[in-house]
PDB file of C-alpha atoms in Angstrom:
ATOM      1  CA  MET A   1     -28.381-147.155 -75.907  1.00 79.00           C
ATOM      2  CA  ALA A   2     -31.894-148.119 -74.860  1.00 94.00           C
ATOM      3  CA  ARG A   3     -33.879-150.445 -77.109  1.00 97.00           C
ATOM      4  CA  VAL A   4     -37.286-149.130 -78.129  1.00 98.00           C
ATOM      5  CA  SER A   5     -40.214-151.199 -79.355  1.00 98.00           C
ATOM      6  CA  ARG A   6     -43.940-150.788 -79.797  1.00 98.00           C
ATOM      7  CA  GLU A   7     -46.229-153.125 -77.889  1.00 98.00           C
ATOM      8  CA  ASP A   8     -49.569-151.671 -78.954  1.00 98.00           C
ATOM      9  CA  PHE A   9     -52.647-153.829 -78.636  1.00 98.00           C
ATOM     10  CA  SER A  10     -56.137-153.472 -80.052  1.00 97.00           C
ATOM     11  CA  VAL A  11     -59.552-154.468 -78.774  1.00 96.00           C
ATOM     12  CA  ALA A  12     -63.010-154.597 -80.274  1.00 95.00           C
ATOM     13  CA  ALA A  13     -65.100-151.461 -79.772  1.00 94.00           C
ATOM     14  CA  ALA A  14     -68.252-152.084 -81.773  1.00 92.00           C
ATOM     15  CA  THR A  15     -70.902-149.412 -82.144  1.00 91.00           C
ATOM     16  CA  ASN A  16     -74.284-149.339 -83.882  1.00 92.00           C
ATOM     17  CA  ASP A  17     -72.536-147.747 -86.870  1.00 93.00           C
ATOM     18  CA  SER A  18     -69.431-149.977 -86.963  1.00 94.00           C
ATOM     19  CA  ALA A  19     -69.840-153.664 -86.216  1.00 94.00           C
ATOM     20  CA  TYR A  20     -66.157-154.660 -86.481  1.00 95.00           C
ATOM     21  CA  ARG A  21     -64.534-151.487 -85.166  1.00 96.00           C
ATOM     22  CA  ARG A  22     -61.283-151.860 -83.193  1.00 97.00           C
ATOM     23  CA  ILE A  23     -59.333-149.350 -81.125  1.00 97.00           C
ATOM     24  CA  THR A  24     -55.550-149.480 -80.751  1.00 98.00           C
ATOM     25  CA  VAL A  25     -53.980-148.635 -77.395  1.00 98.00           C
ATOM     26  CA  PRO A  26     -50.445-147.252 -77.902  1.00 98.00           C
ATOM     27  CA  VAL A  27     -47.690-148.755 -75.745  1.00 98.00           C
ATOM     28  CA  LEU A  28     -43.981-147.929 -75.958  1.00 98.00           C
ATOM     29  CA  ARG A  29     -41.428-150.229 -74.312  1.00 98.00           C
ATOM     30  CA  ILE A  30     -37.998-148.777 -73.526  1.00 98.00           C
ATOM     31  CA  ASP A  31     -35.433-151.338 -72.376  1.00 98.00           C
ATOM     32  CA  ALA A  32     -32.116-150.172 -70.932  1.00 98.00           C
ATOM     33  CA  GLY A  33     -30.874-153.447 -69.486  1.00 96.00           C
ATOM     34  CA  PRO A  34     -30.974-154.884 -65.960  1.00 97.00           C
ATOM     35  CA  GLY A  35     -33.176-153.131 -63.450  1.00 97.00           C
ATOM     36  CA  PRO A  36     -36.815-152.869 -62.425  1.00 98.00           C
ATOM     37  CA  ALA A  37     -39.684-152.667 -64.885  1.00 98.00           C
ATOM     38  CA  VAL A  38     -41.998-149.675 -64.420  1.00 98.00           C
ATOM     39  CA  ALA A  39     -45.237-148.633 -66.143  1.00 98.00           C
ATOM     40  CA  LEU A  40     -46.207-144.972 -66.549  1.00 98.00           C
ATOM     41  CA  ILE A  41     -49.917-144.706 -67.333  1.00 98.00           C
ATOM     42  CA  ALA A  42     -52.318-141.886 -68.137  1.00 98.00           C
ATOM     43  CA  GLY A  43     -55.718-141.535 -69.769  1.00 98.00           C
ATOM     44  CA  VAL A  44     -57.589-144.120 -67.721  1.00 98.00           C
ATOM     45  CA  HIS A  45     -60.274-141.474 -68.042  1.00 98.00           C
ATOM     46  CA  GLY A  46     -60.060-139.859 -71.441  1.00 97.00           C
ATOM     47  CA  ASP A  47     -60.786-136.268 -70.379  1.00 97.00           C
ATOM     48  CA  GLU A  48     -57.875-136.128 -67.907  1.00 98.00           C
ATOM     49  CA  TRP A  49     -55.180-134.453 -69.968  1.00 97.00           C
ATOM     50  CA  GLU A  50     -52.243-133.488 -67.771  1.00 96.00           C
ATOM     51  CA  GLY A  51     -50.768-136.973 -67.454  1.00 97.00           C
ATOM     52  CA  GLN A  52     -51.447-137.739 -71.095  1.00 98.00           C
ATOM     53  CA  ALA A  53     -49.446-134.679 -72.152  1.00 98.00           C
ATOM     54  CA  ALA A  54     -46.634-135.500 -69.717  1.00 98.00           C
ATOM     55  CA  ILE A  55     -46.238-139.120 -70.821  1.00 98.00           C
ATOM     56  CA  LEU A  56     -46.354-138.071 -74.465  1.00 98.00           C
ATOM     57  CA  ASP A  57     -43.366-135.820 -73.696  1.00 98.00           C
ATOM     58  CA  LEU A  58     -41.574-138.819 -72.163  1.00 98.00           C
ATOM     59  CA  TRP A  59     -42.459-140.935 -75.228  1.00 98.00           C
ATOM     60  CA  ARG A  60     -40.032-138.707 -77.133  1.00 97.00           C
ATOM     61  CA  GLN A  61     -37.546-137.903 -74.356  1.00 97.00           C
ATOM     62  CA  LEU A  62     -37.066-141.057 -72.307  1.00 98.00           C
ATOM     63  CA  PRO A  63     -35.434-143.326 -74.949  1.00 97.00           C
ATOM     64  CA  GLY A  64     -32.435-140.997 -74.966  1.00 96.00           C
ATOM     65  CA  ILE A  65     -31.934-140.811 -71.197  1.00 96.00           C
ATOM     66  CA  LEU A  66     -33.086-144.114 -69.644  1.00 97.00           C
ATOM     67  CA  GLN A  67     -30.050-145.831 -68.110  1.00 96.00           C
ATOM     68  CA  ARG A  68     -31.358-148.960 -66.382  1.00 97.00           C
ATOM     69  CA  GLY A  69     -34.407-151.191 -66.366  1.00 98.00           C
ATOM     70  CA  THR A  70     -37.498-151.168 -68.537  1.00 98.00           C
ATOM     71  CA  VAL A  71     -40.251-148.569 -68.836  1.00 98.00           C
ATOM     72  CA  TYR A  72     -43.650-149.029 -70.453  1.00 99.00           C
ATOM     73  CA  LEU A  73     -45.310-145.778 -71.533  1.00 99.00           C
ATOM     74  CA  LEU A  74     -49.091-145.670 -72.007  1.00 98.00           C
ATOM     75  CA  PRO A  75     -50.074-142.031 -72.636  1.00 98.00           C
ATOM     76  CA  ALA A  76     -53.733-142.797 -73.487  1.00 98.00           C
ATOM     77  CA  VAL A  77     -54.575-146.178 -72.005  1.00 98.00           C
ATOM     78  CA  ASN A  78     -58.270-145.627 -72.704  1.00 98.00           C
ATOM     79  CA  ALA A  79     -57.574-144.546 -76.267  1.00 98.00           C
ATOM     80  CA  GLU A  80     -61.239-144.434 -77.285  1.00 98.00           C
ATOM     81  CA  ALA A  81     -62.150-142.063 -74.449  1.00 98.00           C
ATOM     82  CA  SER A  82     -59.059-139.940 -75.093  1.00 98.00           C
ATOM     83  CA  LEU A  83     -59.977-139.528 -78.750  1.00 97.00           C
ATOM     84  CA  ALA A  84     -63.521-138.558 -77.748  1.00 97.00           C
ATOM     85  CA  GLY A  85     -62.465-136.341 -74.834  1.00 97.00           C
ATOM     86  CA  THR A  86     -64.764-138.195 -72.446  1.00 97.00           C
ATOM     87  CA  ARG A  87     -64.365-139.723 -68.997  1.00 98.00           C
ATOM     88  CA  LEU A  88     -66.110-142.958 -69.921  1.00 98.00           C
ATOM     89  CA  SER A  89     -65.636-145.157 -72.991  1.00 98.00           C
ATOM     90  CA  PRO A  90     -68.089-143.994 -75.680  1.00 97.00           C
ATOM     91  CA  SER A  91     -68.793-147.431 -77.158  1.00 96.00           C
ATOM     92  CA  ASP A  92     -70.034-149.049 -73.943  1.00 96.00           C
ATOM     93  CA  GLY A  93     -70.121-146.313 -71.297  1.00 97.00           C
ATOM     94  CA  GLY A  94     -67.523-148.175 -69.249  1.00 97.00           C
ATOM     95  CA  ASN A  95     -65.284-146.723 -66.538  1.00 98.00           C
ATOM     96  CA  LEU A  96     -61.836-148.258 -67.066  1.00 98.00           C
ATOM     97  CA  ASN A  97     -60.996-147.722 -63.400  1.00 97.00           C
ATOM     98  CA  ARG A  98     -63.829-150.122 -62.480  1.00 97.00           C
ATOM     99  CA  ALA A  99     -63.389-152.644 -65.308  1.00 97.00           C
ATOM    100  CA  PHE A 100     -60.673-154.998 -64.001  1.00 97.00           C
ATOM    101  CA  LEU A 101     -63.172-157.805 -63.512  1.00 95.00           C
ATOM    102  CA  GLY A 102     -61.480-160.741 -65.215  1.00 88.00           C
ATOM    103  CA  ALA A 103     -63.025-163.132 -67.744  1.00 84.00           C
ATOM    104  CA  PRO A 104     -65.272-162.930 -69.578  1.00 83.00           C
ATOM    105  CA  ALA A 105     -64.476-159.444 -70.816  1.00 85.00           C
ATOM    106  CA  ARG A 106     -67.731-157.809 -71.823  1.00 90.00           C
ATOM    107  CA  GLY A 107     -67.188-155.010 -74.303  1.00 94.00           C
ATOM    108  CA  TYR A 108     -64.399-152.585 -75.068  1.00 97.00           C
ATOM    109  CA  THR A 109     -63.639-151.268 -71.567  1.00 98.00           C
ATOM    110  CA  GLU A 110     -63.348-154.626 -69.846  1.00 97.00           C
ATOM    111  CA  SER A 111     -61.281-155.900 -72.784  1.00 97.00           C
ATOM    112  CA  VAL A 112     -58.749-153.086 -72.284  1.00 98.00           C
ATOM    113  CA  ALA A 113     -58.588-153.891 -68.561  1.00 98.00           C
ATOM    114  CA  ALA A 114     -58.171-157.612 -69.252  1.00 97.00           C
ATOM    115  CA  ALA A 115     -55.350-156.910 -71.693  1.00 97.00           C
ATOM    116  CA  LEU A 116     -53.563-154.711 -69.158  1.00 98.00           C
ATOM    117  CA  GLU A 117     -53.896-157.321 -66.453  1.00 96.00           C
ATOM    118  CA  ALA A 118     -52.633-160.077 -68.747  1.00 96.00           C
ATOM    119  CA  ARG A 119     -49.954-158.185 -70.702  1.00 95.00           C
ATOM    120  CA  LEU A 120     -48.647-155.402 -68.475  1.00 98.00           C
ATOM    121  CA  LEU A 121     -49.144-155.873 -64.743  1.00 98.00           C
ATOM    122  CA  PRO A 122     -47.345-159.266 -64.546  1.00 98.00           C
ATOM    123  CA  ARG A 123     -44.273-157.663 -66.118  1.00 98.00           C
ATOM    124  CA  VAL A 124     -43.795-154.622 -63.885  1.00 98.00           C
ATOM    125  CA  GLU A 125     -42.701-154.034 -60.317  1.00 98.00           C
ATOM    126  CA  ALA A 126     -44.020-150.490 -60.023  1.00 98.00           C
ATOM    127  CA  MET A 127     -46.303-148.097 -61.809  1.00 98.00           C
ATOM    128  CA  VAL A 128     -47.356-144.474 -61.661  1.00 98.00           C
ATOM    129  CA  ASP A 129     -50.912-143.811 -62.816  1.00 98.00           C
ATOM    130  CA  VAL A 130     -51.732-140.139 -63.455  1.00 98.00           C
ATOM    131  CA  HIS A 131     -55.258-138.740 -63.166  1.00 97.00           C
ATOM    132  CA  SER A 132     -56.869-135.319 -62.920  1.00 97.00           C
ATOM    133  CA  GLY A 133     -60.305-133.997 -62.093  1.00 97.00           C
ATOM    134  CA  GLY A 134     -61.473-134.476 -65.673  1.00 96.00           C
ATOM    135  CA  ALA A 135     -64.403-132.419 -66.891  1.00 96.00           C
ATOM    136  CA  SER A 136     -66.216-132.042 -63.585  1.00 97.00           C
ATOM    137  CA  LEU A 137     -63.498-131.411 -60.985  1.00 98.00           C
ATOM    138  CA  CYS A 138     -60.211-129.595 -60.408  1.00 98.00           C
ATOM    139  CA  TYR A 139     -57.564-130.799 -57.946  1.00 98.00           C
ATOM    140  CA  VAL A 140     -54.655-129.120 -56.246  1.00 97.00           C
ATOM    141  CA  PRO A 141     -51.714-130.857 -57.977  1.00 97.00           C
ATOM    142  CA  SER A 142     -51.132-133.863 -55.736  1.00 97.00           C
ATOM    143  CA  SER A 143     -49.568-137.269 -55.637  1.00 97.00           C
ATOM    144  CA  VAL A 144     -52.054-139.944 -54.573  1.00 97.00           C
ATOM    145  CA  ILE A 145     -51.663-143.022 -52.412  1.00 96.00           C
ATOM    146  CA  THR A 146     -54.491-145.525 -52.602  1.00 94.00           C
ATOM    147  CA  ARG A 147     -54.776-148.464 -50.284  1.00 92.00           C
ATOM    148  CA  TYR A 148     -56.780-151.369 -51.645  1.00 91.00           C
ATOM    149  CA  GLY A 149     -58.597-153.548 -49.137  1.00 87.00           C
ATOM    150  CA  ASP A 150     -56.334-154.689 -46.315  1.00 87.00           C
ATOM    151  CA  ASP A 151     -53.032-154.353 -48.170  1.00 90.00           C
ATOM    152  CA  ALA A 152     -50.068-154.012 -45.850  1.00 91.00           C
ATOM    153  CA  TYR A 153     -48.331-150.669 -45.608  1.00 93.00           C
ATOM    154  CA  ASP A 154     -45.456-150.352 -48.083  1.00 94.00           C
ATOM    155  CA  GLU A 155     -42.591-148.334 -46.650  1.00 94.00           C
ATOM    156  CA  ARG A 156     -41.490-147.262 -50.154  1.00 94.00           C
ATOM    157  CA  LEU A 157     -44.609-145.139 -50.741  1.00 96.00           C
ATOM    158  CA  PRO A 158     -43.578-141.958 -48.886  1.00 95.00           C
ATOM    159  CA  ALA A 159     -40.234-141.879 -50.679  1.00 95.00           C
ATOM    160  CA  LEU A 160     -41.961-142.271 -54.026  1.00 96.00           C
ATOM    161  CA  ALA A 161     -44.419-139.475 -53.191  1.00 97.00           C
ATOM    162  CA  ARG A 162     -41.529-137.242 -52.170  1.00 96.00           C
ATOM    163  CA  ALA A 163     -39.701-138.064 -55.415  1.00 96.00           C
ATOM    164  CA  PHE A 164     -42.787-137.007 -57.389  1.00 97.00           C
ATOM    165  CA  GLY A 165     -42.086-133.640 -55.835  1.00 95.00           C
ATOM    166  CA  LEU A 166     -45.538-132.090 -55.392  1.00 96.00           C
ATOM    167  CA  PRO A 167     -46.248-130.437 -52.024  1.00 95.00           C
ATOM    168  CA  HIS A 168     -49.579-132.236 -51.589  1.00 97.00           C
ATOM    169  CA  CYS A 169     -50.439-135.935 -51.295  1.00 97.00           C
ATOM    170  CA  VAL A 170     -53.969-137.287 -50.955  1.00 97.00           C
ATOM    171  CA  PHE A 171     -54.930-140.634 -49.477  1.00 96.00           C
ATOM    172  CA  PHE A 172     -57.855-142.837 -50.490  1.00 92.00           C
ATOM    173  CA  ARG A 173     -59.006-146.284 -49.455  1.00 91.00           C
ATOM    174  CA  GLY A 174     -60.562-148.584 -52.022  1.00 86.00           C
ATOM    175  CA  ASN A 175     -62.534-151.790 -51.852  1.00 85.00           C
ATOM    176  CA  GLU A 176     -63.747-152.129 -55.451  1.00 89.00           C
ATOM    177  CA  ALA A 177     -62.352-155.330 -56.962  1.00 90.00           C
ATOM    178  CA  GLY A 178     -62.559-153.852 -60.461  1.00 95.00           C
ATOM    179  CA  SER A 179     -60.315-150.852 -59.824  1.00 95.00           C
ATOM    180  CA  LEU A 180     -56.786-150.417 -61.124  1.00 95.00           C
ATOM    181  CA  PRO A 181     -55.451-150.304 -57.533  1.00 92.00           C
ATOM    182  CA  ALA A 182     -57.121-153.670 -56.933  1.00 94.00           C
ATOM    183  CA  ALA A 183     -55.520-155.114 -60.061  1.00 96.00           C
ATOM    184  CA  ALA A 184     -52.124-153.737 -59.039  1.00 96.00           C
ATOM    185  CA  SER A 185     -52.599-155.246 -55.592  1.00 94.00           C
ATOM    186  CA  ARG A 186     -53.323-158.661 -57.073  1.00 95.00           C
ATOM    187  CA  HIS A 187     -50.001-158.512 -58.905  1.00 96.00           C
ATOM    188  CA  LYS A 188     -48.086-156.984 -55.966  1.00 96.00           C
ATOM    189  CA  VAL A 189     -47.181-153.915 -58.005  1.00 97.00           C
ATOM    190  CA  LEU A 190     -45.978-150.832 -56.117  1.00 97.00           C
ATOM    191  CA  ARG A 191     -48.325-148.037 -57.147  1.00 96.00           C
ATOM    192  CA  LEU A 192     -48.351-144.274 -56.901  1.00 97.00           C
ATOM    193  CA  SER A 193     -50.977-142.148 -58.569  1.00 97.00           C
ATOM    194  CA  ALA A 194     -51.597-138.432 -59.002  1.00 97.00           C
ATOM    195  CA  GLU A 195     -54.430-135.944 -59.360  1.00 97.00           C
ATOM    196  CA  ILE A 196     -53.226-132.952 -61.348  1.00 96.00           C
ATOM    197  CA  GLY A 197     -55.550-130.198 -62.541  1.00 95.00           C
ATOM    198  CA  GLY A 198     -58.788-130.908 -64.362  1.00 96.00           C
ATOM    199  CA  GLY A 199     -61.715-128.930 -65.667  1.00 95.00           C
ATOM    200  CA  ARG A 200     -61.372-130.432 -69.161  1.00 89.00           C
ATOM    201  CA  GLN A 201     -58.289-128.335 -69.837  1.00 90.00           C
ATOM    202  CA  THR A 202     -54.550-128.382 -69.243  1.00 91.00           C
ATOM    203  CA  ARG A 203     -51.585-126.052 -69.166  1.00 93.00           C
ATOM    204  CA  SER A 204     -47.913-126.575 -69.922  1.00 96.00           C
ATOM    205  CA  ALA A 205     -46.961-125.767 -66.347  1.00 96.00           C
ATOM    206  CA  LEU A 206     -49.077-128.652 -65.030  1.00 96.00           C
ATOM    207  CA  ALA A 207     -47.973-131.105 -67.718  1.00 97.00           C
ATOM    208  CA  ASP A 208     -44.331-130.169 -67.091  1.00 97.00           C
ATOM    209  CA  ARG A 209     -44.688-130.665 -63.325  1.00 96.00           C
ATOM    210  CA  CYS A 210     -46.195-134.062 -63.986  1.00 97.00           C
ATOM    211  CA  ARG A 211     -43.411-135.033 -66.398  1.00 97.00           C
ATOM    212  CA  ASP A 212     -40.760-133.944 -63.910  1.00 96.00           C
ATOM    213  CA  GLY A 213     -42.521-135.896 -61.176  1.00 97.00           C
ATOM    214  CA  LEU A 214     -42.517-139.034 -63.298  1.00 98.00           C
ATOM    215  CA  LEU A 215     -38.791-138.596 -63.969  1.00 97.00           C
ATOM    216  CA  GLY A 216     -38.262-138.167 -60.233  1.00 96.00           C
ATOM    217  CA  CYS A 217     -40.038-141.457 -59.580  1.00 97.00           C
ATOM    218  CA  LEU A 218     -37.925-143.258 -62.169  1.00 98.00           C
ATOM    219  CA  ALA A 219     -34.801-141.826 -60.546  1.00 97.00           C
ATOM    220  CA  ALA A 220     -35.966-142.917 -57.093  1.00 96.00           C
ATOM    221  CA  LEU A 221     -36.576-146.428 -58.451  1.00 97.00           C
ATOM    222  CA  GLY A 222     -33.005-146.555 -59.773  1.00 96.00           C
ATOM    223  CA  LEU A 223     -33.677-146.253 -63.524  1.00 97.00           C
ATOM    224  CA  LEU A 224     -32.020-142.839 -63.928  1.00 96.00           C
ATOM    225  CA  PRO A 225     -28.888-142.969 -61.735  1.00 92.00           C
ATOM    226  CA  ASP A 226     -27.574-139.637 -63.065  1.00 89.00           C
ATOM    227  CA  HIS A 227     -30.874-137.806 -62.641  1.00 86.00           C
ATOM    228  CA  PRO A 228     -31.045-135.865 -59.367  1.00 83.00           C
ATOM    229  CA  VAL A 229     -33.908-136.903 -57.101  1.00 80.00           C
ATOM    230  CA  LEU A 230     -35.227-133.543 -55.958  1.00 75.00           C
ATOM    231  CA  ALA A 231     -37.349-135.087 -53.227  1.00 76.00           C
ATOM    232  CA  ASN A 232     -39.746-132.685 -51.549  1.00 80.00           C
ATOM    233  CA  PRO A 233     -39.239-133.106 -47.784  1.00 82.00           C
ATOM    234  CA  ASP A 234     -42.279-131.026 -46.812  1.00 88.00           C
ATOM    235  CA  ILE A 235     -45.398-132.756 -48.135  1.00 95.00           C
ATOM    236  CA  HIS A 236     -48.841-132.391 -46.646  1.00 96.00           C
ATOM    237  CA  LEU A 237     -51.054-135.478 -46.520  1.00 97.00           C
ATOM    238  CA  TYR A 238     -54.852-135.188 -46.877  1.00 98.00           C
ATOM    239  CA  ASP A 239     -57.151-138.063 -45.956  1.00 96.00           C
ATOM    240  CA  LEU A 240     -59.952-137.715 -48.518  1.00 95.00           C
ATOM    241  CA  ASP A 241     -61.516-141.011 -47.526  1.00 90.00           C
ATOM    242  CA  ALA A 242     -62.791-139.554 -44.252  1.00 88.00           C
ATOM    243  CA  PRO A 243     -66.605-139.075 -44.400  1.00 89.00           C
ATOM    244  CA  ALA A 244     -66.327-135.365 -43.607  1.00 94.00           C
ATOM    245  CA  ALA A 245     -63.892-134.704 -46.450  1.00 97.00           C
ATOM    246  CA  THR A 246     -66.495-134.440 -49.235  1.00 97.00           C
ATOM    247  CA  LEU A 247     -69.316-131.927 -49.581  1.00 98.00           C
ATOM    248  CA  ARG A 248     -72.037-133.150 -51.949  1.00 98.00           C
ATOM    249  CA  ALA A 249     -75.024-131.324 -53.369  1.00 98.00           C
ATOM    250  CA  ARG A 250     -78.310-132.411 -51.822  1.00 96.00           C
ATOM    251  CA  GLU A 251     -80.390-130.760 -54.539  1.00 96.00           C
ATOM    252  CA  GLY A 252     -79.958-129.287 -57.978  1.00 97.00           C
ATOM    253  CA  GLY A 253     -78.715-125.785 -58.660  1.00 98.00           C
ATOM    254  CA  VAL A 254     -75.858-123.665 -59.947  1.00 98.00           C
ATOM    255  CA  PHE A 255     -72.813-123.989 -57.686  1.00 98.00           C
ATOM    256  CA  VAL A 256     -71.153-120.656 -56.937  1.00 98.00           C
ATOM    257  CA  PRO A 257     -68.069-121.329 -54.785  1.00 98.00           C
ATOM    258  CA  ASP A 258     -66.770-118.757 -52.325  1.00 98.00           C
ATOM    259  CA  VAL A 259     -63.374-120.456 -51.963  1.00 98.00           C
ATOM    260  CA  ASP A 260     -60.422-121.359 -54.152  1.00 98.00           C
ATOM    261  CA  LEU A 261     -58.301-124.467 -54.502  1.00 97.00           C
ATOM    262  CA  GLY A 262     -55.642-124.605 -51.824  1.00 97.00           C
ATOM    263  CA  GLN A 263     -57.525-122.216 -49.515  1.00 98.00           C
ATOM    264  CA  ALA A 264     -57.698-122.968 -45.799  1.00 98.00           C
ATOM    265  CA  VAL A 265     -61.223-123.033 -44.373  1.00 98.00           C
ATOM    266  CA  SER A 266     -62.737-123.599 -40.957  1.00 98.00           C
ATOM    267  CA  ALA A 267     -65.449-126.096 -40.039  1.00 98.00           C
ATOM    268  CA  GLY A 268     -68.877-124.618 -40.773  1.00 98.00           C
ATOM    269  CA  GLN A 269     -67.499-121.773 -42.882  1.00 98.00           C
ATOM    270  CA  GLN A 270     -69.657-120.847 -45.876  1.00 98.00           C
ATOM    271  CA  VAL A 271     -67.831-122.170 -48.925  1.00 98.00           C
ATOM    272  CA  GLY A 272     -70.395-121.417 -51.612  1.00 98.00           C
ATOM    273  CA  ARG A 273     -74.049-121.401 -52.518  1.00 98.00           C
ATOM    274  CA  LEU A 274     -76.541-122.974 -54.878  1.00 98.00           C
ATOM    275  CA  ILE A 275     -78.669-120.623 -56.942  1.00 98.00           C
ATOM    276  CA  GLU A 276     -81.347-121.089 -59.612  1.00 98.00           C
ATOM    277  CA  PRO A 277     -81.281-118.138 -62.048  1.00 97.00           C
ATOM    278  CA  ALA A 278     -84.196-119.482 -64.102  1.00 97.00           C
ATOM    279  CA  ARG A 279     -86.344-119.407 -60.936  1.00 97.00           C
ATOM    280  CA  PRO A 280     -85.453-116.066 -59.360  1.00 96.00           C
ATOM    281  CA  ASP A 281     -87.930-116.542 -56.507  1.00 97.00           C
ATOM    282  CA  THR A 282     -85.925-119.530 -55.260  1.00 96.00           C
ATOM    283  CA  PRO A 283     -83.717-118.369 -52.387  1.00 97.00           C
ATOM    284  CA  SER A 284     -79.963-118.842 -52.501  1.00 97.00           C
ATOM    285  CA  ARG A 285     -78.941-121.922 -50.546  1.00 98.00           C
ATOM    286  CA  PRO A 286     -75.686-121.519 -48.595  1.00 98.00           C
ATOM    287  CA  LEU A 287     -73.179-124.366 -48.361  1.00 98.00           C
ATOM    288  CA  TYR A 288     -70.857-124.925 -45.413  1.00 98.00           C
ATOM    289  CA  SER A 289     -67.547-126.705 -45.044  1.00 98.00           C
ATOM    290  CA  PRO A 290     -67.981-130.115 -43.391  1.00 96.00           C
ATOM    291  CA  GLN A 291     -64.656-129.795 -41.579  1.00 97.00           C
ATOM    292  CA  ALA A 292     -61.622-127.573 -41.192  1.00 98.00           C
ATOM    293  CA  GLY A 293     -58.771-127.977 -43.625  1.00 98.00           C
ATOM    294  CA  THR A 294     -57.513-127.170 -47.106  1.00 98.00           C
ATOM    295  CA  VAL A 295     -59.716-127.169 -50.208  1.00 98.00           C
ATOM    296  CA  VAL A 296     -58.098-129.943 -52.242  1.00 98.00           C
ATOM    297  CA  CYS A 297     -60.776-130.483 -54.907  1.00 98.00           C
ATOM    298  CA  LEU A 298     -63.422-128.150 -56.359  1.00 98.00           C
ATOM    299  CA  ARG A 299     -66.237-128.787 -58.814  1.00 98.00           C
ATOM    300  CA  ALA A 300     -65.523-127.228 -62.216  1.00 97.00           C
ATOM    301  CA  ILE A 301     -69.060-127.389 -63.657  1.00 97.00           C
ATOM    302  CA  ALA A 302     -71.486-124.873 -62.204  1.00 98.00           C
ATOM    303  CA  ARG A 303     -74.741-126.736 -62.914  1.00 98.00           C
ATOM    304  CA  SER A 304     -74.940-129.440 -60.262  1.00 98.00           C
ATOM    305  CA  ASP A 305     -77.391-132.128 -59.233  1.00 98.00           C
ATOM    306  CA  ASP A 306     -78.192-134.089 -56.108  1.00 98.00           C
ATOM    307  CA  GLY A 307     -75.190-136.257 -55.206  1.00 98.00           C
ATOM    308  CA  ASP A 308     -72.551-134.310 -57.135  1.00 98.00           C
ATOM    309  CA  CYS A 309     -69.232-133.705 -55.382  1.00 98.00           C
ATOM    310  CA  LEU A 310     -68.867-129.942 -54.907  1.00 98.00           C
ATOM    311  CA  LEU A 311     -65.578-129.863 -53.014  1.00 98.00           C
ATOM    312  CA  GLN A 312     -63.236-131.888 -50.861  1.00 98.00           C
ATOM    313  CA  VAL A 313     -61.536-130.477 -47.802  1.00 98.00           C
ATOM    314  CA  ALA A 314     -59.213-132.090 -45.278  1.00 98.00           C
ATOM    315  CA  PRO A 315     -56.711-131.021 -42.649  1.00 98.00           C
ATOM    316  CA  ALA A 316     -53.056-131.033 -43.646  1.00 97.00           C
ATOM    317  CA  LEU A 317     -51.125-133.821 -41.941  1.00 96.00           C
ATOM    318  CA  SER A 318     -47.486-134.831 -42.140  1.00 95.00           C
ATOM    319  CA  LEU A 319     -46.687-137.441 -44.778  1.00 96.00           C
ATOM    320  CA  ASP A 320     -44.975-139.287 -41.939  1.00 93.00           C
ATOM    321  CA  SER A 321     -48.457-140.049 -40.564  1.00 94.00           C
ATOM    322  CA  LEU A 322     -49.280-142.215 -43.592  1.00 94.00           C
ATOM    323  CA  ALA A 323     -48.427-145.470 -41.824  1.00 93.00           C
ATOM    324  CA  SER A 324     -51.038-144.722 -39.159  1.00 90.00           C
ATOM    325  CA  LYS A 325     -53.723-144.473 -41.823  1.00 84.00           C
ATOM    326  CA  TYR A 326     -53.305-148.123 -42.794  1.00 81.00           C
TER     327      TYR A 326
END
């Protein structure tokens, strides 16, 4: 029988109305004996709900089925933002995915990051970190592989993405030293992420797919020997780090998309328009796809400003081409 313990930690989160306020980050440790240690994390951004719902399901389910190793469950790692339903931490406006900056920790967000880097990352060999589009974006449900800096290619990544089971996988490159991928890289932690849904909402179907994907990853890592690994052999890879992958607004307006998530588009195809209903004499401004491919991400908030991401589109590649992207 697995041993279960709480390893919550709290950090200061002062506001103008509460000088000594503290926020507790819930952490559940499930220990089933010899085997790898794995962290399952959600809520880095508080308005990304699918992973939070999935890991909360595992909080109740996993102690009864874990067979080997140790799992740390963090369903709302930015607990303050989760409670507020915001992307950024309300007390200091911090982005937890840019806050792994080391000492001194300045404010709530950097304190959470420092605690994770001191308490969690040195203990684990792998982690799965679930995101979504949050309030402003919606993603085709996808696993995510992020390369930090000049990290060497890890041959285990495709198998882990296949074990997550979703038919789409997106690829990013990162160079920000304060990101969670950078922190994982410093500790040599195998990392898979995900982008599932968004739009400041969630549905059981998405949360369940995420939960099943997390169980698939644990099985692939050897922690659930009796759990079948229903690896998806046919996964499309999308390079969203390519400059042509993202269409941004160059002026303000109301974004009216002409395309849907998962739709195939051609280069130069009209994918939407910007309008200004309060100024009816302003002509509609058409928007065109920067390249051919599949619409992987779509803005969920109509009112948009200069610089906002409106959509991301990339050609579908074989997951086997991942090594060539490094």
